[in-house]
CSV table of N, CA and C in Angstrom, one decimal:
chain,number,residue,atom,x,y,z
R,59,MET,N,202.0,64.7,111.1
R,59,MET,CA,202.7,64.0,112.3
R,59,MET,C,201.7,64.1,113.5
R,60,ASP,N,201.3,63.3,114.0
R,60,ASP,CA,200.5,63.4,115.3
R,60,ASP,C,201.1,63.8,116.4
R,61,ASP,N,200.2,64.4,117.3
R,61,ASP,CA,200.7,65.2,118.8
R,61,ASP,C,201.7,64.2,119.5
R,62,HIS,N,201.4,63.0,119.4
R,62,HIS,CA,202.3,61.9,120.5
R,62,HIS,C,203.7,62.0,119.9
R,63,THR,N,203.9,62.0,118.6
R,63,THR,CA,205.0,61.9,117.9
R,63,THR,C,205.8,63.3,117.8
R,64,GLN,N,205.1,64.3,117.8
R,64,GLN,CA,205.6,65.7,118.0
R,64,GLN,C,206.2,65.7,119.4
R,65,GLU,N,205.4,65.4,120.6
R,65,GLU,CA,206.0,65.4,121.8
R,65,GLU,C,207.1,64.3,122.0
R,66,HIS,N,207.1,63.5,121.4
R,66,HIS,CA,208.2,62.5,121.7
R,66,HIS,C,209.6,62.9,120.9
R,67,ASN,N,209.4,63.6,119.8
R,67,ASN,CA,210.4,64.1,119.1
R,67,ASN,C,210.9,65.4,119.9
R,68,HIS,N,210.0,66.2,120.6
R,68,HIS,CA,210.5,67.2,121.4
R,68,HIS,C,211.3,66.6,122.5
R,69,ALA,N,210.9,65.8,123.1
R,69,ALA,CA,211.5,65.2,124.2
R,69,ALA,C,212.8,64.7,123.9
R,70,TYR,N,213.0,64.0,122.8
R,70,TYR,CA,214.2,63.4,122.3
R,70,TYR,C,215.3,64.5,122.1
R,71,MET,N,214.8,65.5,121.3
R,71,MET,CA,215.5,66.6,120.9
R,71,MET,C,216.0,67.3,122.2
R,72,HIS,N,215.2,67.5,123.2
R,72,HIS,CA,215.4,68.3,124.4
R,72,HIS,C,216.4,67.6,125.2
R,73,ALA,N,216.4,66.3,125.6
R,73,ALA,CA,217.2,65.4,126.4
R,73,ALA,C,218.6,65.2,125.6
R,74,HIS,N,218.6,65.5,124.3
R,74,HIS,CA,220.1,65.4,123.9
R,74,HIS,C,220.6,66.7,123.3
R,75,GLY,N,220.3,67.8,123.7
R,75,GLY,CA,220.8,68.9,123.7
R,75,GLY,C,220.8,69.5,122.4
R,76,LEU,N,219.9,68.8,121.5
R,76,LEU,CA,219.6,69.7,120.1
R,76,LEU,C,218.6,71.0,120.4
R,77,PRO,N,218.4,71.8,119.3
R,77,PRO,CA,217.8,73.1,119.5
R,77,PRO,C,216.4,72.6,120.3
R,78,HIS,N,216.2,73.8,121.2
R,78,HIS,CA,215.2,73.8,122.1
R,78,HIS,C,214.1,74.7,121.5
R,79,SER,N,212.8,74.8,122.0
R,79,SER,CA,211.8,75.7,121.8
R,79,SER,C,211.8,76.7,122.4
R,80,HIS,N,212.9,76.8,123.5
R,80,HIS,CA,212.7,78.1,124.2
R,80,HIS,C,214.2,78.5,124.4
R,81,SER,N,214.6,79.6,124.9
R,81,SER,CA,216.1,80.2,125.1
R,81,SER,C,216.4,79.7,126.5
R,82,HIS,N,217.8,79.6,126.6
R,82,HIS,CA,218.1,79.4,128.1
R,82,HIS,C,219.0,80.4,128.7
R,83,VAL,N,218.6,81.4,128.3
R,83,VAL,CA,219.1,82.9,128.9
R,83,VAL,C,218.0,83.3,129.9
R,84,HIS,N,218.4,83.2,131.1
R,84,HIS,CA,217.4,83.8,132.0
R,84,HIS,C,218.0,85.0,132.9
R,85,GLU,N,217.3,85.4,133.7
R,85,GLU,CA,217.7,86.6,134.6
R,85,GLU,C,218.8,86.1,135.6
R,86,ASN,N,218.9,85.0,135.9
R,86,ASN,CA,220.0,84.6,136.8
R,86,ASN,C,221.0,83.8,136.3
R,87,GLN,N,221.2,84.1,134.9
R,87,GLN,CA,222.2,83.7,134.2
R,87,GLN,C,223.8,84.1,134.7
R,88,ARG,N,223.8,85.3,134.9
R,88,ARG,CA,225.0,86.0,135.7
R,88,ARG,C,225.4,85.2,136.8
R,89,ALA,N,224.4,85.0,137.7
R,89,ALA,CA,224.4,84.7,139.3
R,89,ALA,C,225.0,83.0,138.9
R,90,VAL,N,224.3,82.2,138.1
R,90,VAL,CA,225.0,80.9,138.0
R,90,VAL,C,226.4,81.0,137.4
R,91,LEU,N,226.7,81.9,136.4
R,91,LEU,CA,228.1,82.0,136.0
R,91,LEU,C,229.3,82.3,137.1
R,92,ASN,N,228.8,83.2,137.9
R,92,ASN,CA,229.5,83.5,139.3
R,92,ASN,C,229.4,82.5,140.2
R,93,ARG,N,228.6,81.8,140.4
R,93,ARG,CA,228.7,80.6,141.6
R,93,ARG,C,229.5,79.4,140.7
R,94,LEU,N,229.4,79.2,139.5
R,94,LEU,CA,230.3,78.3,138.9
R,94,LEU,C,231.9,78.7,139.0
R,95,ALA,N,232.2,79.8,138.8
R,95,ALA,CA,233.5,80.5,139.1
R,95,ALA,C,233.8,80.2,140.5
R,96,ARG,N,233.0,80.5,141.4
R,96,ARG,CA,233.6,80.2,142.8
R,96,ARG,C,233.6,78.8,143.0
R,97,ALA,N,232.9,77.8,142.6
R,97,ALA,CA,232.9,76.5,142.7
R,97,ALA,C,234.4,75.9,142.0
R,98,ILE,N,234.7,76.5,140.9
R,98,ILE,CA,236.0,76.2,140.1
R,98,ILE,C,237.0,76.5,141.0
R,99,GLY,N,237.0,77.9,141.6
R,99,GLY,CA,238.0,78.3,142.4
R,99,GLY,C,238.3,77.5,143.8
R,100,HIS,N,237.1,77.0,144.2
R,100,HIS,CA,237.3,76.0,145.5
R,100,HIS,C,238.0,74.7,145.3
R,101,LEU,N,237.4,74.2,143.7
R,101,LEU,CA,238.0,73.1,143.4
R,101,LEU,C,239.5,73.0,143.0
R,102,GLU,N,239.9,74.1,142.4
R,102,GLU,CA,241.2,74.3,142.3
R,102,GLU,C,242.1,74.4,143.5
R,103,LYS,N,241.5,75.1,144.6
R,103,LYS,CA,242.3,75.2,145.8
R,103,LYS,C,242.3,73.6,146.5
R,104,VAL,N,241.3,73.0,146.3
R,104,VAL,CA,241.4,71.5,146.8
R,104,VAL,C,242.9,70.8,146.0
R,105,LYS,N,242.7,70.9,144.8
R,105,LYS,CA,243.9,70.4,144.1
R,105,LYS,C,245.1,70.9,144.6
R,106,ARG,N,245.3,72.2,144.7
R,106,ARG,CA,246.4,72.7,145.3
R,106,ARG,C,246.8,72.1,146.8
R,107,MET,N,245.8,72.1,147.6
R,107,MET,CA,246.1,71.6,149.0
R,107,MET,C,246.2,70.1,148.9
R,108,VAL,N,246.0,69.2,148.0
R,108,VAL,CA,246.3,67.8,148.1
R,108,VAL,C,247.7,67.9,147.3
R,109,GLU,N,247.9,68.6,146.6
R,109,GLU,CA,249.5,68.7,145.9
R,109,GLU,C,250.7,69.3,147.0
R,110,GLU,N,250.3,70.0,147.7
R,110,GLU,CA,251.0,70.6,148.9
R,110,GLU,C,250.8,69.7,150.3
R,111,GLY,N,250.3,68.8,150.1
R,111,GLY,CA,250.2,67.8,151.2
R,111,GLY,C,249.6,68.4,152.7
R,112,TYR,N,248.3,69.1,152.4
R,112,TYR,CA,247.5,69.6,153.4
R,112,TYR,C,246.8,68.6,154.3
R,113,ASP,N,246.4,68.7,155.5
R,113,ASP,CA,245.7,67.8,156.3
R,113,ASP,C,244.6,67.5,155.6
R,114,CYS,N,244.3,66.2,155.9
R,114,CYS,CA,243.2,65.5,155.3
R,114,CYS,C,242.1,66.3,155.6
R,115,SER,N,241.8,66.5,156.9
R,115,SER,CA,240.4,67.3,157.6
R,115,SER,C,240.2,68.6,156.7
R,116,GLU,N,241.3,69.3,156.5
R,116,GLU,CA,241.2,70.7,155.9
R,116,GLU,C,240.9,70.3,154.3
R,117,VAL,N,241.2,69.4,153.6
R,117,VAL,CA,241.0,69.2,152.2
R,117,VAL,C,239.4,68.7,152.3
R,118,LEU,N,239.0,67.9,153.2
R,118,LEU,CA,237.6,67.6,153.4
R,118,LEU,C,236.7,68.9,153.6
R,119,ILE,N,237.2,69.8,154.3
R,119,ILE,CA,236.1,71.0,154.6
R,119,ILE,C,236.3,71.8,153.2
R,120,GLN,N,237.3,71.8,152.6
R,120,GLN,CA,237.2,72.6,151.4
R,120,GLN,C,236.5,71.9,150.2
R,121,LEU,N,236.4,70.3,150.3
R,121,LEU,CA,235.6,69.8,149.2
R,121,LEU,C,233.9,69.9,149.7
R,122,ALA,N,233.8,70.2,150.9
R,122,ALA,CA,232.5,70.6,151.2
R,122,ALA,C,232.0,71.8,150.8
R,123,ALA,N,233.0,72.8,150.7
R,123,ALA,CA,232.7,74.0,150.2
R,123,ALA,C,232.3,73.9,148.6
R,124,VAL,N,233.0,73.2,148.0
R,124,VAL,CA,232.8,72.8,146.4
R,124,VAL,C,231.4,72.1,146.4
R,125,ARG,N,231.2,71.1,147.2
R,125,ARG,CA,229.7,70.7,147.0
R,125,ARG,C,228.7,71.7,147.4
R,126,SER,N,228.8,72.5,148.4
R,126,SER,CA,228.0,73.5,148.8
R,126,SER,C,227.6,74.2,147.5
R,127,ALA,N,228.8,74.7,147.1
R,127,ALA,CA,228.6,75.9,145.9
R,127,ALA,C,227.9,75.1,144.7
R,128,LEU,N,228.2,74.0,144.3
R,128,LEU,CA,227.6,73.1,143.4
R,128,LEU,C,226.0,73.0,143.7
R,129,ASP,N,225.8,72.5,144.6
R,129,ASP,CA,224.3,72.2,145.0
R,129,ASP,C,223.5,73.6,145.0
R,130,ASN,N,224.1,74.9,145.6
R,130,ASN,CA,223.3,76.1,145.4
R,130,ASN,C,223.4,76.7,144.0
R,131,THR,N,224.3,76.1,143.1
R,131,THR,CA,224.1,76.6,141.7
R,131,THR,C,223.0,75.8,141.0
R,132,GLY,N,223.0,74.4,141.5
R,132,GLY,CA,221.6,73.7,140.9
R,132,GLY,C,220.5,74.2,141.4
R,133,LYS,N,220.3,74.7,142.6
R,133,LYS,CA,219.3,75.1,143.0
R,133,LYS,C,218.6,76.5,142.3
R,134,VAL,N,219.6,77.3,142.0
R,134,VAL,CA,219.4,78.6,141.1
R,134,VAL,C,219.0,78.1,139.7
R,135,ILE,N,219.6,77.2,139.1
R,135,ILE,CA,219.1,76.7,137.9
R,135,ILE,C,217.9,76.0,137.8
R,136,LEU,N,217.6,75.0,138.7
R,136,LEU,CA,216.3,74.6,139.3
R,136,LEU,C,215.0,75.5,139.1
R,137,LYS,N,215.3,76.3,140.0
R,137,LYS,CA,214.3,77.3,140.0
R,137,LYS,C,214.1,78.1,138.7
R,138,ASP,N,215.0,78.7,138.1
R,138,ASP,CA,214.9,79.1,137.0
R,138,ASP,C,214.2,78.5,135.9
R,139,HIS,N,214.5,77.1,136.0
R,139,HIS,CA,213.8,76.4,135.1
R,139,HIS,C,212.5,76.1,135.2
R,140,MET,N,211.9,76.1,136.6
R,140,MET,CA,210.7,75.8,136.9
R,140,MET,C,209.7,77.0,136.5
R,141,ARG,N,210.4,78.4,136.8
R,141,ARG,CA,209.8,79.6,136.7
R,141,ARG,C,209.6,80.0,135.2
R,142,HIS,N,210.7,79.5,134.3
R,142,HIS,CA,210.5,79.7,133.0
R,142,HIS,C,210.2,78.7,131.9
R,143,CYS,N,211.2,77.8,131.9
R,143,CYS,CA,211.1,76.9,130.9
R,143,CYS,C,209.7,75.8,131.1
R,144,MET,N,209.6,75.6,132.4
R,144,MET,CA,208.5,74.8,132.7
R,144,MET,C,207.2,75.5,132.5
R,145,VAL,N,207.1,76.7,132.9
R,145,VAL,CA,205.7,77.3,132.5
R,145,VAL,C,205.6,77.5,131.0
R,146,ASP,N,206.6,77.9,130.3
R,146,ASP,CA,206.5,77.6,128.9
R,146,ASP,C,206.2,76.2,128.3
R,147,ALA,N,206.7,75.5,128.8
R,147,ALA,CA,206.2,73.9,128.3
R,147,ALA,C,204.9,73.6,128.9
R,148,VAL,N,204.6,74.0,129.8
R,148,VAL,CA,203.1,73.6,130.3
R,148,VAL,C,202.2,74.4,129.4
R,149,ALA,N,202.2,75.7,129.1
R,149,ALA,CA,201.5,76.3,128.4
R,149,ALA,C,201.5,76.0,126.9
R,150,ALA,N,202.5,75.3,126.4
R,150,ALA,CA,202.6,74.6,125.1
R,150,ALA,C,202.2,73.2,125.0
R,151,GLY,N,201.6,72.8,126.2
R,151,GLY,CA,201.1,71.5,126.4
R,151,GLY,C,202.2,70.4,126.0
R,152,ASP,N,203.5,70.6,126.5
R,152,ASP,CA,204.5,69.8,126.4
R,152,ASP,C,204.8,69.0,127.9
R,153,SER,N,204.1,67.9,127.8
R,153,SER,CA,204.1,67.0,129.1
R,153,SER,C,205.4,66.3,129.1
R,154,ALA,N,206.2,66.2,128.1
R,154,ALA,CA,207.5,65.5,128.1
R,154,ALA,C,208.6,66.2,128.9
R,155,ALA,N,208.3,67.5,129.0
R,155,ALA,CA,209.1,68.4,129.6
R,155,ALA,C,209.2,68.1,131.2
R,156,ILE,N,208.1,67.7,131.7
R,156,ILE,CA,207.9,67.2,133.0
R,156,ILE,C,208.7,66.3,133.3
R,157,ASP,N,208.6,65.2,132.5
R,157,ASP,CA,209.4,63.9,132.7
R,157,ASP,C,211.0,64.2,132.6
R,158,ASP,N,211.1,65.1,131.7
R,158,ASP,CA,212.5,65.6,131.7
R,158,ASP,C,213.3,66.3,132.9
R,159,LEU,N,212.3,67.0,133.5
R,159,LEU,CA,212.7,67.4,134.6
R,159,LEU,C,212.9,66.4,135.9
R,160,CYS,N,211.9,65.8,136.0
R,160,CYS,CA,211.7,64.5,137.1
R,160,CYS,C,213.4,63.9,136.9
R,161,GLN,N,213.5,63.3,135.5
R,161,GLN,CA,214.8,62.7,135.4
R,161,GLN,C,216.2,63.4,135.8
R,162,ALA,N,216.1,64.7,135.5
R,162,ALA,CA,217.1,65.7,135.8
R,162,ALA,C,217.3,65.9,137.3
R,163,VAL,N,216.3,66.1,137.9
R,163,VAL,CA,216.2,66.1,139.5
R,163,VAL,C,216.7,64.9,140.2
R,164,ASP,N,216.3,63.7,139.5
R,164,ASP,CA,216.8,62.3,140.0
R,164,ASP,C,218.4,62.4,139.9
R,165,LYS,N,218.8,63.0,138.9
R,165,LYS,CA,220.2,62.6,138.8
R,165,LYS,C,221.1,63.8,139.4
R,166,PHE,N,220.3,64.8,139.5
R,166,PHE,CA,221.1,66.1,140.4
R,166,PHE,C,221.0,65.3,142.1
R,167,MET,N,220.1,64.9,142.4
R,167,MET,CA,219.9,64.7,144.0
R,167,MET,C,220.6,63.3,144.2
R,168,LYS,N,221.2,62.5,143.3
R,168,LYS,CA,221.9,61.2,143.8
R,168,LYS,C,223.1,61.6,144.8
């Protein structure tokens, strides 16, 4: 198999969640899980507020907290990805990983 085919297969596998060439356990995994738990807590609070008929402006403020928690979680994941996954991909000559990252950033920042 030529290098281009191998790169394409890696990009296809990576993009579809199949086995990766690197582990996704990073130093900030605990922080990410904690941030996700916080975001889930905020979202559950929003649901209760709507069910209990809270004022719309209070619900919007709580939704802003959910968005902020998710955005901050994304920042931690992105930094981890750049420091670890991307460094490994560049060292391995995996240019498709850069395209994958660009696509993920585009979707994250919509």
